[in-house]
Amino acid sequence: MEELRDRVAAVTGAASGIGRALAQALAAEGCHLALSDVDEAGLARTAESVSGSGAKVRTDRVDVRDREAVHAWADAVADEFGRVNLIFNNAGVALSADVRSMSYEDLEWVMDVNFWGVVHGTKAFLPHLERTGEGHVVNVSSIFGVIAVPTQSAYNAAKFAVRGFTEALREELEVAGSGVSATTVHPGGIKTSIVANSRLREVEGRVATREEAMEQFDRLARTTPEEAARTILAGVKRNDRRVLVGVDARVIDGVQRLVPTGYQWLLETLFRRTRPDGPG
Ligand SMILES: NC(=O)c1ccc[n+]([C@@H]2O[C@H](COP(=O)([O-])OP(=O)(O)OC[C@H]3O[C@@H](n4cnc5c(N)ncnc54)[C@H](O)[C@@H]3O)[C@@H](O)[C@H]2O)c1
């Protein structure tokens, strides 16, 4: 989809970070917006920030874990706007924990938001996209959907799953020739609130403080949400299957191709020295 003017885009997790920047970039391209999040105050701030763009904007409080709520939202958006062309399944959360001490509840929380949220958004919007004949499903994974990292087993599981799910979907859509496409997005470190909003749990018998985790993440995250949104939209317009966001993501992807299991040894060496707790 090369032209975004007058298209209708739905974005989950639009109250903050990449979701907010996507909403702003889409509005600047002349897209109309259906924005959702669990954070209503943040969502209102995002809507306010695009109010001068001329875009029609609808906001809804939707928890992406809630299958029925996501389907009801998709139907209501299609009803109100008359069509939906793009769904950005972006809402996500982070957890730092080692497998030994991680609770099932924390693991389920990450899978429910980061994997099932993406599945719900994809399945709820797909029939509406197919009706337009030129839709696009954009699912946000992570560079942690390409490499696995100590303390990130739950996040890795969800983001690898998003990648598998979306790549299979893309293949199915290509075979069907429905005019709908799908892109998997793998950001590296993006300067957002993801670590501030994360759950920090025990790693080797110790829980990092919020300050430690945020400081470490701030050191590693190099790309702004605005740069990320630009890269994502450029990839969608090119109809890329995979969008890597940031130099760090491109380098890590290259290392993984070069040494598909050897990268683990590199990470183990790094983690013996420092113990990063943030996602990427
Ligand atoms: N920031 C990074 O470094 C980074 C790197 C790779 C991938 N990502 C991914 O990018 C996406 C956006 O994250 P971000 O960095 O902008 O973080 P963020 O915390 O700034 O934004 C995430 C948004 O998702 C919302 N959200 C959380 N749980 C939700 C739920 N159950 N239902 C609906 N909304 C919910 C939050 O309220 C928040 O507004 C996530 O999928 C994340 O995993 C981020």
Coordinates of C-alpha atoms and ligand atoms in Angstrom, one line a residue:
M1 CA 0.0 0.0 0.0
E2 CA 2.0 3.0 -1.3
E3 CA -0.6 5.7 -0.6
L4 CA -1.9 6.2 2.9
R5 CA -4.1 9.2 2.3
D6 CA -7.7 8.7 3.3
R7 CA -7.0 5.1 4.4
V8 CA -8.2 4.0 7.8
A9 CA -5.6 2.6 10.3
A10 CA -6.2 0.9 13.7
V11 CA -3.4 1.0 16.2
T12 CA -3.2 -0.9 19.5
G13 CA -1.1 0.4 22.4
A14 CA -1.5 3.9 20.9
A15 CA -1.2 5.7 24.3
S16 CA 2.6 5.7 24.4
G17 CA 5.9 5.1 22.6
I18 CA 5.9 3.5 19.2
G19 CA 2.1 3.3 19.1
R20 CA 1.7 7.0 19.7
A21 CA 4.5 7.8 17.1
L22 CA 2.7 5.6 14.6
A23 CA -0.6 7.4 15.2
Q24 CA 1.2 10.7 14.6
A25 CA 3.0 9.6 11.5
L26 CA -0.1 8.0 10.0
A27 CA -2.1 11.2 10.7
A28 CA 0.6 13.2 9.0
E29 CA 0.2 11.0 5.9
G30 CA -3.6 11.7 5.8
C31 CA -4.8 8.5 7.4
H32 CA -7.9 8.3 9.6
L33 CA -7.3 6.6 13.0
A34 CA -8.9 4.2 15.3
L35 CA -6.6 4.2 18.4
S36 CA -6.9 1.8 21.4
D37 CA -5.0 1.2 24.6
V38 CA -5.8 0.3 28.3
D39 CA -4.3 3.7 29.3
E40 CA -7.2 6.1 28.6
A41 CA -5.3 9.2 29.8
G42 CA -2.3 8.5 27.5
L43 CA -4.7 7.7 24.6
A44 CA -6.4 11.1 25.1
R45 CA -3.0 12.7 24.9
T46 CA -2.2 10.9 21.6
A47 CA -5.6 11.9 20.2
E48 CA -4.9 15.5 21.2
S49 CA -1.5 15.5 19.5
V50 CA -3.0 14.6 16.1
S51 CA -6.1 16.9 16.5
G52 CA -4.7 19.5 14.0
S53 CA -4.0 17.0 11.3
G54 CA -7.5 16.8 9.8
A55 CA -7.6 13.1 10.4
K56 CA -10.8 11.6 11.8
V57 CA -9.8 10.0 15.1
R58 CA -11.7 7.5 17.3
T59 CA -10.3 6.3 20.7
D60 CA -11.4 3.2 22.6
R61 CA -10.2 1.6 25.8
V62 CA -9.5 -2.0 24.7
D63 CA -7.4 -4.6 26.5
V64 CA -5.9 -6.7 23.7
R65 CA -6.0 -9.8 26.0
D66 CA -9.8 -9.6 25.8
R67 CA -10.8 -11.5 22.6
E68 CA -14.4 -10.3 22.5
A69 CA -13.5 -6.7 23.2
V70 CA -10.9 -6.7 20.3
H71 CA -13.5 -8.2 17.9
A72 CA -16.2 -5.7 19.1
W73 CA -13.7 -2.9 18.6
A74 CA -12.8 -4.0 15.0
D75 CA -16.5 -4.2 14.1
A76 CA -17.3 -0.8 15.6
V77 CA -14.4 0.8 13.7
A78 CA -15.4 -0.7 10.4
D79 CA -19.0 0.4 11.1
E80 CA -18.0 4.0 11.9
F81 CA -15.4 4.6 9.2
G82 CA -17.0 2.4 6.6
R83 CA -13.7 0.5 6.0
V84 CA -10.4 -0.4 7.7
N85 CA -7.2 -0.7 5.7
L86 CA -4.5 -1.3 8.3
I87 CA -4.1 -2.8 11.7
F88 CA -1.0 -2.2 13.7
N89 CA -0.8 -4.8 16.5
N90 CA 1.6 -2.9 18.6
A91 CA 0.5 -3.1 22.3
G92 CA 3.1 -4.9 24.4
V93 CA 4.6 -5.4 27.8
A94 CA 8.0 -6.5 29.1
L95 CA 9.2 -8.8 31.9
S96 CA 12.6 -9.5 33.3
A97 CA 12.9 -12.8 35.1
D98 CA 14.9 -16.0 34.9
V99 CA 13.1 -19.2 34.1
R100 CA 13.8 -20.9 37.4
S101 CA 12.0 -18.3 39.5
M102 CA 9.5 -17.0 36.9
S103 CA 5.8 -17.4 37.9
Y104 CA 3.4 -18.9 35.5
E105 CA 1.2 -15.9 36.0
D106 CA 4.0 -13.5 34.8
L107 CA 4.7 -15.8 31.8
E108 CA 0.9 -15.9 30.9
W109 CA 0.7 -12.1 31.2
V110 CA 3.4 -11.6 28.6
M111 CA 2.0 -14.3 26.3
D112 CA -1.5 -12.9 26.7
V113 CA -0.6 -9.3 25.7
N114 CA 2.3 -9.8 23.4
F115 CA 1.2 -13.0 21.5
W116 CA -2.6 -13.4 22.0
G117 CA -3.1 -9.6 21.7
V118 CA -1.5 -9.8 18.2
V119 CA -3.6 -12.9 17.3
H120 CA -6.8 -11.2 18.4
G121 CA -6.1 -8.0 16.5
T122 CA -5.1 -10.0 13.4
K123 CA -8.2 -12.2 13.4
A124 CA -10.6 -9.5 14.3
F125 CA -9.5 -7.1 11.6
L126 CA -8.6 -9.5 8.8
P127 CA -12.2 -9.9 7.4
H128 CA -12.6 -6.1 7.3
L129 CA -9.2 -5.6 5.6
E130 CA -10.1 -8.3 3.0
R131 CA -13.3 -6.4 2.2
T132 CA -11.3 -3.3 1.2
G133 CA -9.1 -5.4 -1.2
E134 CA -5.9 -3.6 -0.1
G135 CA -5.3 -4.1 3.6
H136 CA -2.2 -4.6 5.6
V137 CA -1.6 -6.4 8.9
V138 CA 1.5 -5.0 10.8
N139 CA 2.5 -7.0 13.7
V140 CA 5.2 -5.7 16.1
S141 CA 7.6 -8.4 17.3
S142 CA 11.1 -7.4 18.4
I143 CA 14.8 -8.1 17.6
F144 CA 14.1 -10.4 20.6
G145 CA 12.0 -12.3 18.1
V146 CA 15.2 -13.0 16.2
I147 CA 17.7 -13.7 19.1
A148 CA 17.0 -15.1 22.6
V149 CA 18.4 -13.3 25.6
P150 CA 18.9 -14.4 29.3
T151 CA 16.1 -12.9 31.5
Q152 CA 13.8 -12.6 28.5
S153 CA 12.4 -16.1 28.0
A154 CA 8.8 -15.1 28.2
Y155 CA 9.2 -12.0 26.0
N156 CA 11.3 -14.1 23.5
A157 CA 8.6 -16.8 23.4
A158 CA 5.9 -14.3 22.6
K159 CA 8.0 -12.3 20.1
F160 CA 9.3 -15.5 18.3
A161 CA 5.6 -16.6 18.2
V162 CA 4.5 -13.3 16.6
R163 CA 7.2 -13.7 14.0
G164 CA 6.1 -17.3 13.1
F165 CA 2.4 -16.4 13.1
T166 CA 2.8 -13.3 10.9
E167 CA 5.2 -14.9 8.4
A168 CA 2.8 -17.8 8.0
L169 CA 0.0 -15.3 7.6
R170 CA 1.9 -13.4 4.9
E171 CA 2.5 -16.6 3.0
E172 CA -1.2 -17.5 3.2
L173 CA -2.2 -14.0 2.0
E174 CA 0.2 -14.2 -0.9
V175 CA -1.2 -17.6 -2.0
A176 CA -4.8 -16.3 -1.7
G177 CA -4.0 -13.1 -3.6
S178 CA -6.6 -11.3 -1.5
G179 CA -4.9 -7.9 -1.8
V180 CA -4.1 -8.0 1.9
S181 CA -0.5 -8.2 3.1
A182 CA 1.4 -8.7 6.4
T183 CA 4.6 -7.4 7.8
T184 CA 6.6 -8.4 10.9
V185 CA 8.4 -5.6 12.7
H186 CA 11.5 -6.2 14.7
P187 CA 12.6 -3.1 16.6
G188 CA 15.9 -2.8 18.4
G189 CA 16.1 -0.6 21.5
I190 CA 13.5 2.2 21.1
K191 CA 13.4 5.1 23.7
T192 CA 9.9 4.4 25.1
S193 CA 8.2 3.7 28.5
I194 CA 8.4 -0.1 28.0
V195 CA 10.9 -0.7 30.8
A196 CA 9.2 1.9 33.1
N197 CA 6.0 -0.1 32.6
S198 CA 7.7 -3.6 32.9
R199 CA 7.6 -6.2 35.6
L200 CA 11.0 -6.8 37.2
R201 CA 11.4 -10.1 38.9
E202 CA 14.2 -12.3 40.3
V203 CA 17.3 -12.9 38.2
E204 CA 19.9 -15.1 39.8
G205 CA 18.4 -14.4 43.2
R206 CA 18.2 -10.6 42.9
V207 CA 15.5 -8.2 41.6
A208 CA 17.0 -5.2 39.8
T209 CA 15.6 -1.8 41.0
R210 CA 13.5 0.2 38.5
E211 CA 16.2 2.8 38.4
E212 CA 18.9 0.2 37.4
A213 CA 16.7 -1.3 34.7
M214 CA 15.7 2.1 33.3
E215 CA 19.3 3.4 33.3
Q216 CA 20.5 0.3 31.6
F217 CA 17.8 0.5 29.0
D218 CA 18.4 4.2 28.4
R219 CA 22.0 3.4 27.6
L220 CA 21.1 0.7 25.1
A221 CA 18.0 2.2 23.4
R222 CA 19.3 4.4 20.6
T223 CA 16.3 5.0 18.3
T224 CA 13.4 7.4 18.9
P225 CA 9.8 6.3 18.6
E226 CA 9.4 8.8 15.8
E227 CA 12.3 7.3 13.8
A228 CA 10.8 3.9 14.5
A229 CA 7.4 4.9 13.1
R230 CA 9.0 6.4 10.0
T231 CA 11.0 3.1 9.4
I232 CA 7.8 1.0 9.9
L233 CA 5.7 3.0 7.6
A234 CA 8.4 3.0 4.9
G235 CA 8.5 -0.8 5.2
V236 CA 4.7 -1.1 5.0
K237 CA 4.7 1.1 1.8
R238 CA 7.4 -1.2 0.3
N239 CA 5.4 -4.2 1.3
D240 CA 8.4 -5.6 3.2
R241 CA 7.9 -9.0 4.8
R242 CA 10.3 -8.0 7.7
V243 CA 11.1 -4.6 9.0
L244 CA 14.2 -4.2 11.2
V245 CA 14.1 -0.9 13.2
G246 CA 17.4 0.7 14.2
V247 CA 21.1 0.1 13.5
D248 CA 21.2 -2.3 16.6
A249 CA 18.5 -4.5 15.1
R250 CA 20.2 -4.7 11.8
V251 CA 23.6 -5.6 13.4
I252 CA 22.0 -8.2 15.7
D253 CA 20.1 -9.7 12.8
G254 CA 23.4 -9.9 10.8
V255 CA 25.2 -11.6 13.7
Q256 CA 22.4 -14.1 14.1
R257 CA 22.7 -15.0 10.4
L258 CA 26.4 -15.3 10.6
V259 CA 26.5 -17.4 13.8
P260 CA 23.0 -18.8 14.3
T261 CA 23.8 -20.5 17.6
G262 CA 27.2 -18.9 18.3
Y263 CA 25.5 -15.6 19.1
Q264 CA 24.3 -17.3 22.3
W265 CA 27.9 -17.9 23.4
L266 CA 28.5 -14.2 22.8
L267 CA 25.5 -13.2 24.9
E268 CA 26.5 -15.6 27.7
T269 CA 29.9 -14.0 27.8
L270 CA 28.4 -10.6 28.0
F271 CA 25.9 -11.6 30.7
R272 CA 28.6 -13.0 32.8
R273 CA 30.0 -9.5 33.0
T274 CA 26.9 -7.3 33.0
R275 CA 23.4 -8.4 33.5
P276 CA 21.0 -6.3 31.3
D277 CA 17.4 -6.5 32.4
G278 CA 15.6 -4.5 29.7
P279 CA 13.9 -5.8 26.6
G280 CA 15.0 -4.8 23.1
Ligands
LIG1 N1 10.9 -0.1 23.2 C1 11.6 -1.0 22.7 O1 12.9 -1.0 22.8 C2 11.0 -2.1 21.9 C3 11.8 -3.0 21.2 C4 11.3 -4.1 20.5 C5 9.9 -4.2 20.4 N2 9.1 -3.3 21.1 C6 7.7 -3.6 21.0 O2 7.0 -2.4 20.6 C7 5.7 -2.4 21.0 C8 5.4 -1.0 21.6 O3 6.1 -0.9 22.8 P1 6.7 0.5 23.3 O4 8.2 0.4 23.3 O5 6.1 1.7 22.5 O6 6.2 0.5 24.8 P2 5.3 1.5 25.7 O7 5.2 0.9 27.0 O8 5.7 2.9 25.5 O9 3.9 1.3 24.9 C9 3.1 0.1 25.0 C10 1.7 0.5 25.1 O10 0.9 -0.8 25.1 C11 -0.1 -0.6 26.0 N3 -0.6 -1.9 26.6 C12 0.0 -2.7 27.5 N4 -0.8 -3.7 27.8 C13 -1.9 -3.6 27.0 C14 -3.1 -4.4 26.9 N5 -3.3 -5.5 27.6 N6 -4.0 -3.9 26.0 C15 -3.9 -2.8 25.3 N7 -2.8 -2.0 25.4 C16 -1.8 -2.4 26.3 C17 0.5 0.3 27.1 O11 -0.5 0.9 27.9 C18 1.3 1.3 26.3 O12 0.6 2.4 26.0 C19 5.6 -3.5 22.0 O13 5.0 -4.6 21.3 C20 7.0 -3.9 22.3 O14 7.2 -5.2 22.8 C21 9.6 -2.3 21.8

